PDB file of C-alpha atoms in Angstrom:
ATOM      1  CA  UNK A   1       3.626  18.897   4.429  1.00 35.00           C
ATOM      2  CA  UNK A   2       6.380  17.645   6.651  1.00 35.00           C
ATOM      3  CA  UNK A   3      10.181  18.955   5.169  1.00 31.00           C
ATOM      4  CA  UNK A   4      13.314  17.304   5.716  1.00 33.00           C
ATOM      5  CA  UNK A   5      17.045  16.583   3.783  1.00 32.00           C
ATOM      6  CA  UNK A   6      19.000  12.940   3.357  1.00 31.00           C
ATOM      7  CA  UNK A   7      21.905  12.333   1.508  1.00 34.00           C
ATOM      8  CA  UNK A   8      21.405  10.487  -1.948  1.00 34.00           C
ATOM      9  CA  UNK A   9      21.808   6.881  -0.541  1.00 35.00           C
ATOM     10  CA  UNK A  10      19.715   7.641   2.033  1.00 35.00           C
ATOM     11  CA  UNK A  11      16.526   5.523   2.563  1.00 36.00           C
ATOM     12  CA  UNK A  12      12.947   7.125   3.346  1.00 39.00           C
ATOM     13  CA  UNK A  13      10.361   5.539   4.738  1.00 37.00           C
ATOM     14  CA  UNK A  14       7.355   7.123   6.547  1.00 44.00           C
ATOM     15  CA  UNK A  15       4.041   5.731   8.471  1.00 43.00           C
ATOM     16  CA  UNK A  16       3.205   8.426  10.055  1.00 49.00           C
ATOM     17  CA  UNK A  17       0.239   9.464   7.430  1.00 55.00           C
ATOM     18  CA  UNK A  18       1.912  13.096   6.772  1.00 58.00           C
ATOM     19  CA  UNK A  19       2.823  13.853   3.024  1.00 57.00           C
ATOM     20  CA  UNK A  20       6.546  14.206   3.148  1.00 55.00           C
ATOM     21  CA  UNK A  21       8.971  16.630   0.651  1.00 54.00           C
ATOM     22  CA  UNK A  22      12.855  16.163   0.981  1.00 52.00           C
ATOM     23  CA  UNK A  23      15.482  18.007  -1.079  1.00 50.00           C
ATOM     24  CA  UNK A  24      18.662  15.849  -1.990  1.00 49.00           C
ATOM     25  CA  UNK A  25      21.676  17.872  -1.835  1.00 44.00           C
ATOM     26  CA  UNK A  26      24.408  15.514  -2.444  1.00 38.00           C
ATOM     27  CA  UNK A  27      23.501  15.410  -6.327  1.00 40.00           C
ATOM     28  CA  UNK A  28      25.213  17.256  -8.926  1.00 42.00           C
ATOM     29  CA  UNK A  29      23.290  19.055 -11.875  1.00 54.00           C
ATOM     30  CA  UNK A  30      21.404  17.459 -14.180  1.00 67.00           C
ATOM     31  CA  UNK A  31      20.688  14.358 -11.432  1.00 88.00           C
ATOM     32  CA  UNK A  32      18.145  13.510  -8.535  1.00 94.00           C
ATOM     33  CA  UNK A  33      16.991  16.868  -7.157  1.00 96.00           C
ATOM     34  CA  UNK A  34      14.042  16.443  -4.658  1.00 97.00           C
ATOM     35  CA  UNK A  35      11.239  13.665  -3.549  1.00 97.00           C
ATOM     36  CA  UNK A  36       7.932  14.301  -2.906  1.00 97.00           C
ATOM     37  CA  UNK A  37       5.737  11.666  -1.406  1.00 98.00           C
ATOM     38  CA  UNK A  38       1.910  11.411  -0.995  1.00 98.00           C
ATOM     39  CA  UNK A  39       0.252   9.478   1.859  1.00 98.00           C
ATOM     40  CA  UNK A  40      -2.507  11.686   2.440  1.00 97.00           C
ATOM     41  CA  UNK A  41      -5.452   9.713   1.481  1.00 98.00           C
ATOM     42  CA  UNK A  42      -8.186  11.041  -1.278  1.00 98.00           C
ATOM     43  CA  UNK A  43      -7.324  13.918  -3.684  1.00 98.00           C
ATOM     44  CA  UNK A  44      -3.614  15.945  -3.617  1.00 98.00           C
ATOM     45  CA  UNK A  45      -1.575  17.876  -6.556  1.00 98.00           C
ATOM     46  CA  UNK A  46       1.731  17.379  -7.425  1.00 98.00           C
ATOM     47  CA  UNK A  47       3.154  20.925  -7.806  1.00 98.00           C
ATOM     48  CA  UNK A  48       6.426  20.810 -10.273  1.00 97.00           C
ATOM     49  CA  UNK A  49       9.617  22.666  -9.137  1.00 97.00           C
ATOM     50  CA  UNK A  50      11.440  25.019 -10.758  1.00 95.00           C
ATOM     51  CA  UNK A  51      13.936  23.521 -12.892  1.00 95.00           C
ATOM     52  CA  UNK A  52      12.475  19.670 -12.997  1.00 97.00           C
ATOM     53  CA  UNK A  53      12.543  18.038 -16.426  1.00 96.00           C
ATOM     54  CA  UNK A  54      11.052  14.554 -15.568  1.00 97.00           C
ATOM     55  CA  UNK A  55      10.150  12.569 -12.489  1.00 98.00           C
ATOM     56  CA  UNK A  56       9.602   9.163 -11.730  1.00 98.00           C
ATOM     57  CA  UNK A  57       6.633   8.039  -9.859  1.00 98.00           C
ATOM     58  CA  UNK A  58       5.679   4.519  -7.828  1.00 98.00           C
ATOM     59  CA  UNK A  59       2.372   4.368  -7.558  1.00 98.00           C
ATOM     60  CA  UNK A  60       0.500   2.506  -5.301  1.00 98.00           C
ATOM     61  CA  UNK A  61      -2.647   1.002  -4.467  1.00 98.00           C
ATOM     62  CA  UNK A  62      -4.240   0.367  -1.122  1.00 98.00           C
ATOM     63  CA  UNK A  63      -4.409  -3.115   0.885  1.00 98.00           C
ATOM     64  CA  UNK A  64      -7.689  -4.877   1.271  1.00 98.00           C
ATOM     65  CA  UNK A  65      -8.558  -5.556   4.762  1.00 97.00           C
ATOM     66  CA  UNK A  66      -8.547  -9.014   7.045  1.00 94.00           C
ATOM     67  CA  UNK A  67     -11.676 -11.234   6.606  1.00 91.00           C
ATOM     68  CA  UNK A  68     -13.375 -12.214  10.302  1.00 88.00           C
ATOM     69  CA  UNK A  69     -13.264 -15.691  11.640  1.00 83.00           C
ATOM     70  CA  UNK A  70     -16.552 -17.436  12.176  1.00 77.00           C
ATOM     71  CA  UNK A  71     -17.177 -20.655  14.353  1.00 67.00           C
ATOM     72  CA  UNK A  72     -15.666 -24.292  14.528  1.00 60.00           C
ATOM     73  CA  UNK A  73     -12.089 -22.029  14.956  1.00 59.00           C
ATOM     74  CA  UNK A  74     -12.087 -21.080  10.691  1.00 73.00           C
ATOM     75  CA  UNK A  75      -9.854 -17.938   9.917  1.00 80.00           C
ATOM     76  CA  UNK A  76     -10.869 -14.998   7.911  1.00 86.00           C
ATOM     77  CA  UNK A  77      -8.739 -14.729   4.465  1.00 90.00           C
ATOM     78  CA  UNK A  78      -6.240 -12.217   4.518  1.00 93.00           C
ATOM     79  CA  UNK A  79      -6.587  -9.039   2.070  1.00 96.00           C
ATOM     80  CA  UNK A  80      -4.688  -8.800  -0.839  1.00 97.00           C
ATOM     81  CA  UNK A  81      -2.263  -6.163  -1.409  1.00 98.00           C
ATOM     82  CA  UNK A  82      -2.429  -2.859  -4.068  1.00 98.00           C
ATOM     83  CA  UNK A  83      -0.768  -3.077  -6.812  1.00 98.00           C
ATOM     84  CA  UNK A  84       2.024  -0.934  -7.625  1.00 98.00           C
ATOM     85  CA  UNK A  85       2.667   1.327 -11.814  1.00 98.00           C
ATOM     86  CA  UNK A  86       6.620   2.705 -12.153  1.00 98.00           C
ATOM     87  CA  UNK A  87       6.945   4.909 -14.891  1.00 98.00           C
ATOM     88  CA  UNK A  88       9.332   7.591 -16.158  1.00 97.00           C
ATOM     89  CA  UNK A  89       7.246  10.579 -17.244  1.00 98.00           C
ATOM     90  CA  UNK A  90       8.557  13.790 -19.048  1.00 97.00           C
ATOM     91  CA  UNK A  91       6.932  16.850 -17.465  1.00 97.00           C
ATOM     92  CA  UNK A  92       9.049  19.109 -19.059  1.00 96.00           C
ATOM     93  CA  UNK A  93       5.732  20.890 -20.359  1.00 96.00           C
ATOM     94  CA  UNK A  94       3.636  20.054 -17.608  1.00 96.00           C
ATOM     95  CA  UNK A  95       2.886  22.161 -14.064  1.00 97.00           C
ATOM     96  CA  UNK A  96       1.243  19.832 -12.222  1.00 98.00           C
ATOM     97  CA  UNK A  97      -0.693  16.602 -11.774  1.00 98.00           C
ATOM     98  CA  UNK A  98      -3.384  15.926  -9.743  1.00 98.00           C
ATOM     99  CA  UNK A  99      -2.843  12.479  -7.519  1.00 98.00           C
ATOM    100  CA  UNK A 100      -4.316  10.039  -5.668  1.00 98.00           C
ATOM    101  CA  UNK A 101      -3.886   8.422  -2.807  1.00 98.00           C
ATOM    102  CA  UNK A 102      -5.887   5.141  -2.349  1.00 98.00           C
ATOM    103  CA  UNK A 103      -8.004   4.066   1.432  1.00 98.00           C
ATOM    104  CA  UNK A 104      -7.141   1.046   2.845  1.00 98.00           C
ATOM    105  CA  UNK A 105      -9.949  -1.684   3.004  1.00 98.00           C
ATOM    106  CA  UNK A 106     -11.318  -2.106   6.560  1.00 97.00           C
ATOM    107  CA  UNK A 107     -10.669  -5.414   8.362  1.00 94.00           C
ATOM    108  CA  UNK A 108     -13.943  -7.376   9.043  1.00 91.00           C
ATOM    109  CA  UNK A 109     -15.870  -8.072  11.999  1.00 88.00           C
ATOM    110  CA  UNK A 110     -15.992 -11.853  13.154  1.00 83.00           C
ATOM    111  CA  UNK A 111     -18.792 -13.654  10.599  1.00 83.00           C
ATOM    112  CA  UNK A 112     -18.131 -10.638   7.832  1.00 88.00           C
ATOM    113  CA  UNK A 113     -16.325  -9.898   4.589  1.00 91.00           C
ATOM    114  CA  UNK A 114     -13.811  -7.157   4.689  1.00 94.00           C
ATOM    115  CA  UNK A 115     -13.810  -3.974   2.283  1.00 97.00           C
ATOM    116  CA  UNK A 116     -11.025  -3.751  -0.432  1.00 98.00           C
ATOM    117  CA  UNK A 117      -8.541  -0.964  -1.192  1.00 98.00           C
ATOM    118  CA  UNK A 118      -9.052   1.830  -3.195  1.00 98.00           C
ATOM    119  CA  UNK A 119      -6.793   2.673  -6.212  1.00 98.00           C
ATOM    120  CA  UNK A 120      -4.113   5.142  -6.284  1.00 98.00           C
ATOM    121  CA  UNK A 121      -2.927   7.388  -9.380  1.00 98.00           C
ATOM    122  CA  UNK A 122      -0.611  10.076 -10.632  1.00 98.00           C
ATOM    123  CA  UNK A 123      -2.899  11.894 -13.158  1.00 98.00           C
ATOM    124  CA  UNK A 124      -3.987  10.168 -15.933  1.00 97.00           C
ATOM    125  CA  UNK A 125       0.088   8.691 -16.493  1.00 98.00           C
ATOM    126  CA  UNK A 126      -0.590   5.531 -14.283  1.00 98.00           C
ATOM    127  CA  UNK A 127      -3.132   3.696 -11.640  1.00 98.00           C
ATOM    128  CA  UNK A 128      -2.818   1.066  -9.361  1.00 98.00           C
ATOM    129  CA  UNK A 129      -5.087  -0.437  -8.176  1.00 98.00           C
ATOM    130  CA  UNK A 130      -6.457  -1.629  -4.542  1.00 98.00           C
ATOM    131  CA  UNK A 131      -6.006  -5.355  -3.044  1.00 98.00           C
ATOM    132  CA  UNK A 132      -9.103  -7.314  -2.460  1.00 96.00           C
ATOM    133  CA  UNK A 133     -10.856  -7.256   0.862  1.00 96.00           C
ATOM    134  CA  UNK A 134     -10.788 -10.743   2.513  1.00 93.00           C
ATOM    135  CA  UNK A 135     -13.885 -13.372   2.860  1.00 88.00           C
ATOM    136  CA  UNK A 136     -15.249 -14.655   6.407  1.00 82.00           C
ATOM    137  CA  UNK A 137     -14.776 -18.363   6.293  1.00 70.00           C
ATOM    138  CA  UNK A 138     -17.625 -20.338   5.461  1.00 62.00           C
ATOM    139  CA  UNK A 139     -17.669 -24.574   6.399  1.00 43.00           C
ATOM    140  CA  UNK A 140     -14.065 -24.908   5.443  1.00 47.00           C
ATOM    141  CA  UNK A 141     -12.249 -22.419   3.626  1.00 49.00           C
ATOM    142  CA  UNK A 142     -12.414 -19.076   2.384  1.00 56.00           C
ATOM    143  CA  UNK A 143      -9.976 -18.671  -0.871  1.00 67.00           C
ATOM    144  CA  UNK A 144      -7.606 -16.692  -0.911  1.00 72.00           C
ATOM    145  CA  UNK A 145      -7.439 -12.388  -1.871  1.00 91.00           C
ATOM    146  CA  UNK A 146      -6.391 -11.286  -4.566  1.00 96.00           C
ATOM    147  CA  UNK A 147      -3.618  -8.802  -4.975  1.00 98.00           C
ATOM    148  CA  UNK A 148      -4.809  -5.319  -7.244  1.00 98.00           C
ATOM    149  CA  UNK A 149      -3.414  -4.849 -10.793  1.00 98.00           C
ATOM    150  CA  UNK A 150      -1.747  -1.738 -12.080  1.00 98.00           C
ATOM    151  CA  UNK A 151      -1.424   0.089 -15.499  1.00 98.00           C
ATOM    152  CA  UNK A 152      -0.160   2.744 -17.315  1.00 98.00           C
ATOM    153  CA  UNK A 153       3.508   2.515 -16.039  1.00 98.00           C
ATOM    154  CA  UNK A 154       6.745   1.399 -17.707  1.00 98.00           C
ATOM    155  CA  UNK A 155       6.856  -1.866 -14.935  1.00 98.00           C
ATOM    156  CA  UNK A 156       3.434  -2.516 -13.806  1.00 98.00           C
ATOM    157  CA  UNK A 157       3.295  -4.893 -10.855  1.00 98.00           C
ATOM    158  CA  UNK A 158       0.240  -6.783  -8.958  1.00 98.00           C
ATOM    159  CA  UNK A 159       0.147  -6.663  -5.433  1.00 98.00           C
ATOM    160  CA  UNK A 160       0.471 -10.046  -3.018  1.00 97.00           C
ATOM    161  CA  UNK A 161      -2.581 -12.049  -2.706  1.00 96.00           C
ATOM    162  CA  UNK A 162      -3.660 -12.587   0.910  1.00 94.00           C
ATOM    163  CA  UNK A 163      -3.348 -16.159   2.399  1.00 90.00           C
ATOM    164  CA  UNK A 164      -6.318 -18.153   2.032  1.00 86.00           C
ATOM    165  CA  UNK A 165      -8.725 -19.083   5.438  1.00 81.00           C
ATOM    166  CA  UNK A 166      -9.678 -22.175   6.890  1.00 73.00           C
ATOM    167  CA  UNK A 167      -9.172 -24.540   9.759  1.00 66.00           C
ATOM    168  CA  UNK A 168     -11.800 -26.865  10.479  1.00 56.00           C
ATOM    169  CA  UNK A 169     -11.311 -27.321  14.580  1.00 56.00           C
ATOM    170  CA  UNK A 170      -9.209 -26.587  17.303  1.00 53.00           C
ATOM    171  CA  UNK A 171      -6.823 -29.072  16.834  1.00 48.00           C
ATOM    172  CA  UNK A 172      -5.712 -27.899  13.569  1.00 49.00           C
ATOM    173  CA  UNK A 173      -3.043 -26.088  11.767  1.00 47.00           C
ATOM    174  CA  UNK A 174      -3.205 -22.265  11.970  1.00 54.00           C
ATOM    175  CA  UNK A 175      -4.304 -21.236   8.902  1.00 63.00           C
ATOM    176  CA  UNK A 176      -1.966 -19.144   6.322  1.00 68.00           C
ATOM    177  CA  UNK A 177      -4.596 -16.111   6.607  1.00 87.00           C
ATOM    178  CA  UNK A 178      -1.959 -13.069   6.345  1.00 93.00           C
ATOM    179  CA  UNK A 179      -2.724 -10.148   4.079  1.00 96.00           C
ATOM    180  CA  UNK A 180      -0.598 -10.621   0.917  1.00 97.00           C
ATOM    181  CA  UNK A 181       2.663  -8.640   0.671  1.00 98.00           C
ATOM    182  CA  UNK A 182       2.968  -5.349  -1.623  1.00 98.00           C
ATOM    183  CA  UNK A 183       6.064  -3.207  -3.246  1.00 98.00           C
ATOM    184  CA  UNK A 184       7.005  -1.816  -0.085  1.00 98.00           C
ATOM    185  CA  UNK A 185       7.009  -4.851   2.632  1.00 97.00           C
ATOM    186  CA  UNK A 186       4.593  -7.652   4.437  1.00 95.00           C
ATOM    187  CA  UNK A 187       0.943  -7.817   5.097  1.00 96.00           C
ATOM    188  CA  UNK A 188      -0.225  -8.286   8.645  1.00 95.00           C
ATOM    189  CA  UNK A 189      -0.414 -11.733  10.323  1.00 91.00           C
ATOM    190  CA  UNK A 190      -3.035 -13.331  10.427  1.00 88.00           C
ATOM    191  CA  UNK A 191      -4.922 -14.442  13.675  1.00 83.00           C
ATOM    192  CA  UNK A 192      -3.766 -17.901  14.906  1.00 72.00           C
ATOM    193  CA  UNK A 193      -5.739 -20.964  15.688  1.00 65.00           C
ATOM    194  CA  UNK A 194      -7.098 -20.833  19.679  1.00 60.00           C
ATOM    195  CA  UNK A 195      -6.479 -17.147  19.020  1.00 56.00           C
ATOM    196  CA  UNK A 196      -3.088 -17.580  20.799  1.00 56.00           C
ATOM    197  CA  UNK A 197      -2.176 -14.350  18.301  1.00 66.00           C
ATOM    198  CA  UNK A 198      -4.774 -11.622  17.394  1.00 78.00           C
ATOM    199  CA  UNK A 199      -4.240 -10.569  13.377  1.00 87.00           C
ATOM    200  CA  UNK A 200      -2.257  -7.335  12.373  1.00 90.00           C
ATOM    201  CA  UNK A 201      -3.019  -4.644   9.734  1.00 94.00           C
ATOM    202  CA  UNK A 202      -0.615  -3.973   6.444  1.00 96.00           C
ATOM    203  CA  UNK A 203       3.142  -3.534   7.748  1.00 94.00           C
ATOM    204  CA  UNK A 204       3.769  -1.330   4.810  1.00 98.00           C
ATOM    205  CA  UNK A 205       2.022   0.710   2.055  1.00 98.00           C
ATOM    206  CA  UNK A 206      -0.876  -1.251   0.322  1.00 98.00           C
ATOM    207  CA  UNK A 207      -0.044  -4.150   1.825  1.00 98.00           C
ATOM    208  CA  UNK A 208      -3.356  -6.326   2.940  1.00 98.00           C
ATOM    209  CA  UNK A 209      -4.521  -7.218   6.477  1.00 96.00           C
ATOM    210  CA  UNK A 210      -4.518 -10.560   8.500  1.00 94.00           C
ATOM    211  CA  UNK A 211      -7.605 -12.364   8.729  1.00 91.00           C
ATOM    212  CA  UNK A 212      -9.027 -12.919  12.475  1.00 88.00           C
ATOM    213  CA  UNK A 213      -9.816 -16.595  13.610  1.00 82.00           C
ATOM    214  CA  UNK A 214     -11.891 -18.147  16.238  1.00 70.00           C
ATOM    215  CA  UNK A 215     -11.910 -19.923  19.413  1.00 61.00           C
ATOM    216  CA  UNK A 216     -14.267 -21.935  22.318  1.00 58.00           C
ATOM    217  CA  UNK A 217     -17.037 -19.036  21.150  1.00 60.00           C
ATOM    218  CA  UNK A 218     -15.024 -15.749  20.819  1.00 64.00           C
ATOM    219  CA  UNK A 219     -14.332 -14.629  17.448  1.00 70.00           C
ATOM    220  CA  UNK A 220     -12.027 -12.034  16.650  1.00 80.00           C
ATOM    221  CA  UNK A 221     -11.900  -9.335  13.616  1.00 87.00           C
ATOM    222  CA  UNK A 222      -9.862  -8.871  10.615  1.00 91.00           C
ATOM    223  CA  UNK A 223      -7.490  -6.650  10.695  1.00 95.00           C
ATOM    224  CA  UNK A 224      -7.472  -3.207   8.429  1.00 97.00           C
ATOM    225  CA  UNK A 225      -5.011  -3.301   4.948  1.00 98.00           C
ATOM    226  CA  UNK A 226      -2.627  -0.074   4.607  1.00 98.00           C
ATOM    227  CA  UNK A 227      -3.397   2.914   2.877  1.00 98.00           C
ATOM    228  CA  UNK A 228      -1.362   3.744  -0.399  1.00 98.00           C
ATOM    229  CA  UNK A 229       1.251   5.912  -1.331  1.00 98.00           C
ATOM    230  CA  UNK A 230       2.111   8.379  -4.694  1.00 98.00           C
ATOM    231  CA  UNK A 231       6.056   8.714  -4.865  1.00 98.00           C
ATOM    232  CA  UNK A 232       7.844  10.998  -6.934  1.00 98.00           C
ATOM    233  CA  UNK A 233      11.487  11.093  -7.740  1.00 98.00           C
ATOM    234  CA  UNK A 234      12.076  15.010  -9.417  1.00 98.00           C
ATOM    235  CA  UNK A 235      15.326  15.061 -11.753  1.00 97.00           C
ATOM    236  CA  UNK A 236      16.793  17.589 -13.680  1.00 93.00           C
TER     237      UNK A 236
END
């Protein structure tokens, strides 16, 4: 677990896949104390500090990934995004949780359907769940992902859907195939007619990846959604 201190209107954001604990300093007693925050995908625990009365947790579910293009230049449908549960929770009583942090859904080779995203949850408090992965395109167009659904929390929020496929020929339109958008930021493009672009995975956590797309005979892949993420706010 990676350690670090920010002021209390500092921002934190991490990619980098390592779980992440930061003390906050600037508060007075009785206010925000520390953050914890789970990337590491699969099974963690949430340990409670000394002192913490209550914490508030966003959890989120995991991006589906980028459905392949196919032939006559249709684009794989982007994956939807995870879903996202906020709640409050007293834990004056409790020691500590056991969380989960959802895998993001594999982007799909050309002619393939991508996997979906795997749920995230902080004990049995909240879940959200993971974004659909996105279809190959079939003879026109392959509808859009859909976004995963949360519960449990005080604000419960579904995740972006991903942009539908399509495009019938070269000569038309790119389609909107970019995995949907979740809590935290964008999905990933999608690929672009004539493959001028190749697609990109989630930009965030649990947002979905960009469908791939297709051109003169090469087809190109989906691209993978982004894993989820377990924060936790501790007060006092």
């Amino acid at each position: 677990m990676a350690y670090g201190k920010i002021k209390a209107d500092a921002v934190i954001y991490d990619n980098s896949g390592s779980d992440v604990e930061v003390a906050v300093s600037s508060m007075g007693s009785g206010g925000l104390s520390s953050i914890q925050v789970f990337t590491t995908v699969g099974s963690n625990t949430w340990t409670k500090p000394s002192g913490i009365k209550k914490v508030k947790v966003i959890v989120t579910g995991a991006g589906g990934g980028g459905g392949g293009g196919t032939n006559d230049s249709n684009g794989g449908a982007g994956g939807g995004a995870g879903g996202t549960a906020i709640e409050f929770i007293d834990v004056s009583a409790v020691s500590s949780v056991s969380v989960t942090v959802g895998s993001k859904g594999s982007g799909a080779a050309a002619n393939n359907n991508a996997s979906s995203g795997t749920s995230s949850s902080f004990g049995t408090y909240c879940t959200a769940n993971g974004g659909t992965g996105g279809r190959v395109a079939g003879s026109g167009t392959a509808s859009g992902s859909s976004g995963g659904t949360a519960s449990g929390g005080d604000i419960n929020i579904t995740g972006g859907d991903g942009g539908p496929g399509g495009g019938g020929n070269s000569t038309d339109s790119s389609v909107s195939n970019d995995g949907g958008g979740s809590f935290w930021g964008g999905g990933g493009r999608g690929g672009s007619i004539n493959m001028a672009a190749e697609s990109l995975p989630g930009r965030a956590y649990g947002a979905g990846g960009g469908g791939g797309c297709h051109d003169s005979g090469s087809y190109s892949a989906g691209s993978d959604g982004a894993n989820g993420v377990v924060f936790v706010e501790e007060y006092k």
